[in-house]
């Protein structure tokens, strides 16, 4: 039995070592990004509000913008996980800092140099503003594009909901980021 296990081990090792085509992975990565989003429904509601009472009952924010810093790791060809902090300006009273977690599901060919992904984004508020318990949830589609051996671009389209103590705002947005990654063979 022991002889068979060693044989299987050496076959797997030789296939991994001498295979011609290797899949690409980012390895460890860090991202600094800027994002902007618009709440089209809030813009329409604000134009339809006829008096001050209706304007005071509107959800916060017609647009948001912000910055994020994230560290992550891609252990599998099809999966990466990132976490970090994100600042989001939504309204003069809502300057929210989130702690975020973002799993990435890589949908492109593992041998490509461009990493197209679908991801989810979850965040919880870590500072104090007009909102005491803000939450963030969303989905996004985007890609990492290597420029040099350790530097790349990250483009992303977001659909996200930010909930401020029961008032939810739905944003459609775009993010651009600079990525530094550990894999020098891309």
mmCIF file with all atom_site columns, N, CA, C and O in Angstrom, residues 118-150:
data_model
loop_
_atom_site.group_PDB
_atom_site.id
_atom_site.type_symbol
_atom_site.label_atom_id
_atom_site.label_alt_id
_atom_site.label_comp_id
_atom_site.label_asym_id
_atom_site.label_entity_id
_atom_site.label_seq_id
_atom_site.pdbx_PDB_ins_code
_atom_site.Cartn_x
_atom_site.Cartn_y
_atom_site.Cartn_z
_atom_site.occupancy
_atom_site.B_iso_or_equiv
_atom_site.pdbx_formal_charge
_atom_site.auth_seq_id
_atom_site.auth_comp_id
_atom_site.auth_asym_id
_atom_site.auth_atom_id
_atom_site.pdbx_PDB_model_num
ATOM 1   N N  . UNK A 1 118 ? -16.342 38.409 -10.824 1.00 0.00 ? 118 UNK A N  1
ATOM 2   C CA . UNK A 1 118 ? -17.617 38.805 -10.241 1.00 0.00 ? 118 UNK A CA 1
ATOM 3   C C  . UNK A 1 118 ? -17.379 38.755 -8.743  1.00 0.00 ? 118 UNK A C  1
ATOM 4   O O  . UNK A 1 118 ? -16.780 37.808 -8.238  1.00 0.00 ? 118 UNK A O  1
ATOM 5   N N  . UNK A 1 119 ? -17.800 39.789 -8.036  1.00 0.00 ? 119 UNK A N  1
ATOM 6   C CA . UNK A 1 119 ? -17.519 39.797 -6.599  1.00 0.00 ? 119 UNK A CA 1
ATOM 7   C C  . UNK A 1 119 ? -18.712 40.316 -5.807  1.00 0.00 ? 119 UNK A C  1
ATOM 8   O O  . UNK A 1 119 ? -19.598 40.977 -6.344  1.00 0.00 ? 119 UNK A O  1
ATOM 9   N N  . UNK A 1 120 ? -18.671 40.004 -4.541  1.00 0.00 ? 120 UNK A N  1
ATOM 10  C CA . UNK A 1 120 ? -19.619 40.549 -3.577  1.00 0.00 ? 120 UNK A CA 1
ATOM 11  C C  . UNK A 1 120 ? -18.826 41.491 -2.679  1.00 0.00 ? 120 UNK A C  1
ATOM 12  O O  . UNK A 1 120 ? -17.611 41.371 -2.565  1.00 0.00 ? 120 UNK A O  1
ATOM 13  N N  . UNK A 1 121 ? -19.508 42.436 -2.065  1.00 0.00 ? 121 UNK A N  1
ATOM 14  C CA . UNK A 1 121 ? -18.827 43.392 -1.196  1.00 0.00 ? 121 UNK A CA 1
ATOM 15  C C  . UNK A 1 121 ? -19.697 43.601 0.036   1.00 0.00 ? 121 UNK A C  1
ATOM 16  O O  . UNK A 1 121 ? -20.885 43.891 -0.085  1.00 0.00 ? 121 UNK A O  1
ATOM 17  N N  . UNK A 1 122 ? -19.096 43.428 1.204   1.00 0.00 ? 122 UNK A N  1
ATOM 18  C CA . UNK A 1 122 ? -19.810 43.599 2.464   1.00 0.00 ? 122 UNK A CA 1
ATOM 19  C C  . UNK A 1 122 ? -19.007 44.535 3.352   1.00 0.00 ? 122 UNK A C  1
ATOM 20  O O  . UNK A 1 122 ? -17.788 44.444 3.399   1.00 0.00 ? 122 UNK A O  1
ATOM 21  N N  . UNK A 1 123 ? -19.698 45.433 4.035   1.00 0.00 ? 123 UNK A N  1
ATOM 22  C CA . UNK A 1 123 ? -18.995 46.351 4.920   1.00 0.00 ? 123 UNK A CA 1
ATOM 23  C C  . UNK A 1 123 ? -19.835 46.738 6.117   1.00 0.00 ? 123 UNK A C  1
ATOM 24  O O  . UNK A 1 123 ? -21.067 46.727 6.063   1.00 0.00 ? 123 UNK A O  1
ATOM 25  N N  . UNK A 1 124 ? -19.146 47.097 7.188   1.00 0.00 ? 124 UNK A N  1
ATOM 26  C CA . UNK A 1 124 ? -19.814 47.580 8.383   1.00 0.00 ? 124 UNK A CA 1
ATOM 27  C C  . UNK A 1 124 ? -19.101 48.836 8.869   1.00 0.00 ? 124 UNK A C  1
ATOM 28  O O  . UNK A 1 124 ? -17.884 48.950 8.757   1.00 0.00 ? 124 UNK A O  1
ATOM 29  N N  . UNK A 1 125 ? -19.852 49.774 9.382   1.00 0.00 ? 125 UNK A N  1
ATOM 30  C CA . UNK A 1 125 ? -19.336 51.083 9.796   1.00 0.00 ? 125 UNK A CA 1
ATOM 31  C C  . UNK A 1 125 ? -18.387 50.950 10.978  1.00 0.00 ? 125 UNK A C  1
ATOM 32  O O  . UNK A 1 125 ? -18.659 50.218 11.925  1.00 0.00 ? 125 UNK A O  1
ATOM 33  N N  . UNK A 1 126 ? -17.262 51.708 10.918  1.00 0.00 ? 126 UNK A N  1
ATOM 34  C CA . UNK A 1 126 ? -16.302 51.672 12.025  1.00 0.00 ? 126 UNK A CA 1
ATOM 35  C C  . UNK A 1 126 ? -16.073 53.050 12.635  1.00 0.00 ? 126 UNK A C  1
ATOM 36  O O  . UNK A 1 126 ? -15.262 53.185 13.545  1.00 0.00 ? 126 UNK A O  1
ATOM 37  N N  . UNK A 1 127 ? -16.769 54.092 12.155  1.00 0.00 ? 127 UNK A N  1
ATOM 38  C CA . UNK A 1 127 ? -16.634 55.423 12.746  1.00 0.00 ? 127 UNK A CA 1
ATOM 39  C C  . UNK A 1 127 ? -18.004 55.932 13.190  1.00 0.00 ? 127 UNK A C  1
ATOM 40  O O  . UNK A 1 127 ? -19.011 55.257 13.034  1.00 0.00 ? 127 UNK A O  1
ATOM 41  N N  . UNK A 1 128 ? -18.047 57.142 13.756  1.00 0.00 ? 128 UNK A N  1
ATOM 42  C CA . UNK A 1 128 ? -19.301 57.738 14.199  1.00 0.00 ? 128 UNK A CA 1
ATOM 43  C C  . UNK A 1 128 ? -19.642 58.933 13.315  1.00 0.00 ? 128 UNK A C  1
ATOM 44  O O  . UNK A 1 128 ? -18.835 59.844 13.151  1.00 0.00 ? 128 UNK A O  1
ATOM 45  N N  . UNK A 1 129 ? -20.818 58.906 12.721  1.00 0.00 ? 129 UNK A N  1
ATOM 46  C CA . UNK A 1 129 ? -21.343 60.027 11.932  1.00 0.00 ? 129 UNK A CA 1
ATOM 47  C C  . UNK A 1 129 ? -22.805 60.196 12.328  1.00 0.00 ? 129 UNK A C  1
ATOM 48  O O  . UNK A 1 129 ? -23.214 59.755 13.389  1.00 0.00 ? 129 UNK A O  1
ATOM 49  N N  . UNK A 1 130 ? -23.597 60.801 11.447  1.00 0.00 ? 130 UNK A N  1
ATOM 50  C CA . UNK A 1 130 ? -25.033 60.915 11.710  1.00 0.00 ? 130 UNK A CA 1
ATOM 51  C C  . UNK A 1 130 ? -25.680 59.537 11.785  1.00 0.00 ? 130 UNK A C  1
ATOM 52  O O  . UNK A 1 130 ? -26.686 59.354 12.443  1.00 0.00 ? 130 UNK A O  1
ATOM 53  N N  . UNK A 1 131 ? -25.079 58.564 11.123  1.00 0.00 ? 131 UNK A N  1
ATOM 54  C CA . UNK A 1 131 ? -25.533 57.180 11.201  1.00 0.00 ? 131 UNK A CA 1
ATOM 55  C C  . UNK A 1 131 ? -24.709 56.443 12.249  1.00 0.00 ? 131 UNK A C  1
ATOM 56  O O  . UNK A 1 131 ? -23.501 56.607 12.333  1.00 0.00 ? 131 UNK A O  1
ATOM 57  N N  . UNK A 1 132 ? -25.357 55.629 13.054  1.00 0.00 ? 132 UNK A N  1
ATOM 58  C CA . UNK A 1 132 ? -24.655 54.893 14.106  1.00 0.00 ? 132 UNK A CA 1
ATOM 59  C C  . UNK A 1 132 ? -24.315 53.467 13.695  1.00 0.00 ? 132 UNK A C  1
ATOM 60  O O  . UNK A 1 132 ? -23.423 52.849 14.258  1.00 0.00 ? 132 UNK A O  1
ATOM 61  N N  . UNK A 1 133 ? -25.065 52.913 12.717  1.00 0.00 ? 133 UNK A N  1
ATOM 62  C CA . UNK A 1 133 ? -24.866 51.510 12.351  1.00 0.00 ? 133 UNK A CA 1
ATOM 63  C C  . UNK A 1 133 ? -25.087 51.333 10.852  1.00 0.00 ? 133 UNK A C  1
ATOM 64  O O  . UNK A 1 133 ? -26.040 50.685 10.439  1.00 0.00 ? 133 UNK A O  1
ATOM 65  N N  . UNK A 1 134 ? -24.205 51.875 10.041  1.00 0.00 ? 134 UNK A N  1
ATOM 66  C CA . UNK A 1 134 ? -24.336 51.767 8.590   1.00 0.00 ? 134 UNK A CA 1
ATOM 67  C C  . UNK A 1 134 ? -23.786 50.426 8.118   1.00 0.00 ? 134 UNK A C  1
ATOM 68  O O  . UNK A 1 134 ? -22.825 49.903 8.672   1.00 0.00 ? 134 UNK A O  1
ATOM 69  N N  . UNK A 1 135 ? -24.406 49.889 7.102   1.00 0.00 ? 135 UNK A N  1
ATOM 70  C CA . UNK A 1 135 ? -23.987 48.631 6.482   1.00 0.00 ? 135 UNK A CA 1
ATOM 71  C C  . UNK A 1 135 ? -23.874 48.840 4.983   1.00 0.00 ? 135 UNK A C  1
ATOM 72  O O  . UNK A 1 135 ? -24.538 49.691 4.407   1.00 0.00 ? 135 UNK A O  1
ATOM 73  N N  . UNK A 1 136 ? -23.048 48.037 4.361   1.00 0.00 ? 136 UNK A N  1
ATOM 74  C CA . UNK A 1 136 ? -22.816 48.101 2.921   1.00 0.00 ? 136 UNK A CA 1
ATOM 75  C C  . UNK A 1 136 ? -22.900 46.686 2.377   1.00 0.00 ? 136 UNK A C  1
ATOM 76  O O  . UNK A 1 136 ? -22.325 45.761 2.951   1.00 0.00 ? 136 UNK A O  1
ATOM 77  N N  . UNK A 1 137 ? -23.632 46.505 1.278   1.00 0.00 ? 137 UNK A N  1
ATOM 78  C CA . UNK A 1 137 ? -23.686 45.218 0.592   1.00 0.00 ? 137 UNK A CA 1
ATOM 79  C C  . UNK A 1 137 ? -23.825 45.498 -0.893  1.00 0.00 ? 137 UNK A C  1
ATOM 80  O O  . UNK A 1 137 ? -24.532 46.426 -1.299  1.00 0.00 ? 137 UNK A O  1
ATOM 81  N N  . UNK A 1 138 ? -23.127 44.723 -1.698  1.00 0.00 ? 138 UNK A N  1
ATOM 82  C CA . UNK A 1 138 ? -23.219 44.942 -3.129  1.00 0.00 ? 138 UNK A CA 1
ATOM 83  C C  . UNK A 1 138 ? -22.586 43.828 -3.933  1.00 0.00 ? 138 UNK A C  1
ATOM 84  O O  . UNK A 1 138 ? -21.974 42.914 -3.389  1.00 0.00 ? 138 UNK A O  1
ATOM 85  N N  . UNK A 1 139 ? -22.780 43.930 -5.234  1.00 0.00 ? 139 UNK A N  1
ATOM 86  C CA . UNK A 1 139 ? -22.133 43.033 -6.180  1.00 0.00 ? 139 UNK A CA 1
ATOM 87  C C  . UNK A 1 139 ? -21.417 43.883 -7.216  1.00 0.00 ? 139 UNK A C  1
ATOM 88  O O  . UNK A 1 139 ? -21.761 45.050 -7.421  1.00 0.00 ? 139 UNK A O  1
ATOM 89  N N  . UNK A 1 140 ? -20.416 43.306 -7.847  1.00 0.00 ? 140 UNK A N  1
ATOM 90  C CA . UNK A 1 140 ? -19.672 44.052 -8.848  1.00 0.00 ? 140 UNK A CA 1
ATOM 91  C C  . UNK A 1 140 ? -19.099 43.108 -9.891  1.00 0.00 ? 140 UNK A C  1
ATOM 92  O O  . UNK A 1 140 ? -18.956 41.909 -9.657  1.00 0.00 ? 140 UNK A O  1
ATOM 93  N N  . UNK A 1 141 ? -18.780 43.688 -11.027 1.00 0.00 ? 141 UNK A N  1
ATOM 94  C CA . UNK A 1 141 ? -18.117 42.994 -12.122 1.00 0.00 ? 141 UNK A CA 1
ATOM 95  C C  . UNK A 1 141 ? -16.928 43.850 -12.506 1.00 0.00 ? 141 UNK A C  1
ATOM 96  O O  . UNK A 1 141 ? -17.042 45.078 -12.576 1.00 0.00 ? 141 UNK A O  1
ATOM 97  N N  . UNK A 1 142 ? -15.792 43.227 -12.747 1.00 0.00 ? 142 UNK A N  1
ATOM 98  C CA . UNK A 1 142 ? -14.617 44.011 -13.111 1.00 0.00 ? 142 UNK A CA 1
ATOM 99  C C  . UNK A 1 142 ? -13.465 43.129 -13.530 1.00 0.00 ? 142 UNK A C  1
ATOM 100 O O  . UNK A 1 142 ? -13.629 41.924 -13.747 1.00 0.00 ? 142 UNK A O  1
ATOM 101 N N  . UNK A 1 143 ? -12.293 43.757 -13.635 1.00 0.00 ? 143 UNK A N  1
ATOM 102 C CA . UNK A 1 143 ? -11.108 42.986 -13.991 1.00 0.00 ? 143 UNK A CA 1
ATOM 103 C C  . UNK A 1 143 ? -9.846  43.660 -13.481 1.00 0.00 ? 143 UNK A C  1
ATOM 104 O O  . UNK A 1 143 ? -9.784  44.871 -13.321 1.00 0.00 ? 143 UNK A O  1
ATOM 105 N N  . UNK A 1 144 ? -8.857  42.813 -13.182 1.00 0.00 ? 144 UNK A N  1
ATOM 106 C CA . UNK A 1 144 ? -7.498  43.242 -12.890 1.00 0.00 ? 144 UNK A CA 1
ATOM 107 C C  . UNK A 1 144 ? -6.724  43.131 -14.188 1.00 0.00 ? 144 UNK A C  1
ATOM 108 O O  . UNK A 1 144 ? -6.797  42.113 -14.873 1.00 0.00 ? 144 UNK A O  1
ATOM 109 N N  . UNK A 1 145 ? -5.955  44.154 -14.524 1.00 0.00 ? 145 UNK A N  1
ATOM 110 C CA . UNK A 1 145 ? -5.166  44.148 -15.756 1.00 0.00 ? 145 UNK A CA 1
ATOM 111 C C  . UNK A 1 145 ? -3.717  44.484 -15.417 1.00 0.00 ? 145 UNK A C  1
ATOM 112 O O  . UNK A 1 145 ? -3.423  45.619 -15.049 1.00 0.00 ? 145 UNK A O  1
ATOM 113 N N  . UNK A 1 146 ? -2.791  43.503 -15.506 1.00 0.00 ? 146 UNK A N  1
ATOM 114 C CA . UNK A 1 146 ? -1.387  43.781 -15.207 1.00 0.00 ? 146 UNK A CA 1
ATOM 115 C C  . UNK A 1 146 ? -0.782  44.764 -16.216 1.00 0.00 ? 146 UNK A C  1
ATOM 116 O O  . UNK A 1 146 ? -1.050  44.681 -17.411 1.00 0.00 ? 146 UNK A O  1
ATOM 117 N N  . UNK A 1 147 ? 0.029   45.702 -15.717 1.00 0.00 ? 147 UNK A N  1
ATOM 118 C CA . UNK A 1 147 ? 0.741   46.660 -16.569 1.00 0.00 ? 147 UNK A CA 1
ATOM 119 C C  . UNK A 1 147 ? 2.214   46.279 -16.634 1.00 0.00 ? 147 UNK A C  1
ATOM 120 O O  . UNK A 1 147 ? 2.800   46.190 -17.695 1.00 0.00 ? 147 UNK A O  1
ATOM 121 N N  . UNK A 1 148 ? 2.815   46.089 -15.476 1.00 0.00 ? 148 UNK A N  1
ATOM 122 C CA . UNK A 1 148 ? 4.209   45.668 -15.378 1.00 0.00 ? 148 UNK A CA 1
ATOM 123 C C  . UNK A 1 148 ? 4.260   44.404 -14.523 1.00 0.00 ? 148 UNK A C  1
ATOM 124 O O  . UNK A 1 148 ? 3.220   43.823 -14.229 1.00 0.00 ? 148 UNK A O  1
ATOM 125 N N  . UNK A 1 149 ? 5.453   44.009 -14.100 1.00 0.00 ? 149 UNK A N  1
ATOM 126 C CA . UNK A 1 149 ? 5.599   42.761 -13.353 1.00 0.00 ? 149 UNK A CA 1
ATOM 127 C C  . UNK A 1 149 ? 4.848   42.743 -12.027 1.00 0.00 ? 149 UNK A C  1
ATOM 128 O O  . UNK A 1 149 ? 4.414   41.697 -11.577 1.00 0.00 ? 149 UNK A O  1
ATOM 129 N N  . UNK A 1 150 ? 4.707   43.856 -11.365 1.00 0.00 ? 150 UNK A N  1
ATOM 130 C CA . UNK A 1 150 ? 4.033   43.889 -10.067 1.00 0.00 ? 150 UNK A CA 1
ATOM 131 C C  . UNK A 1 150 ? 2.961   44.962 -9.953  1.00 0.00 ? 150 UNK A C  1
ATOM 132 O O  . UNK A 1 150 ? 2.472   45.219 -8.858  1.00 0.00 ? 150 UNK A O  1
#
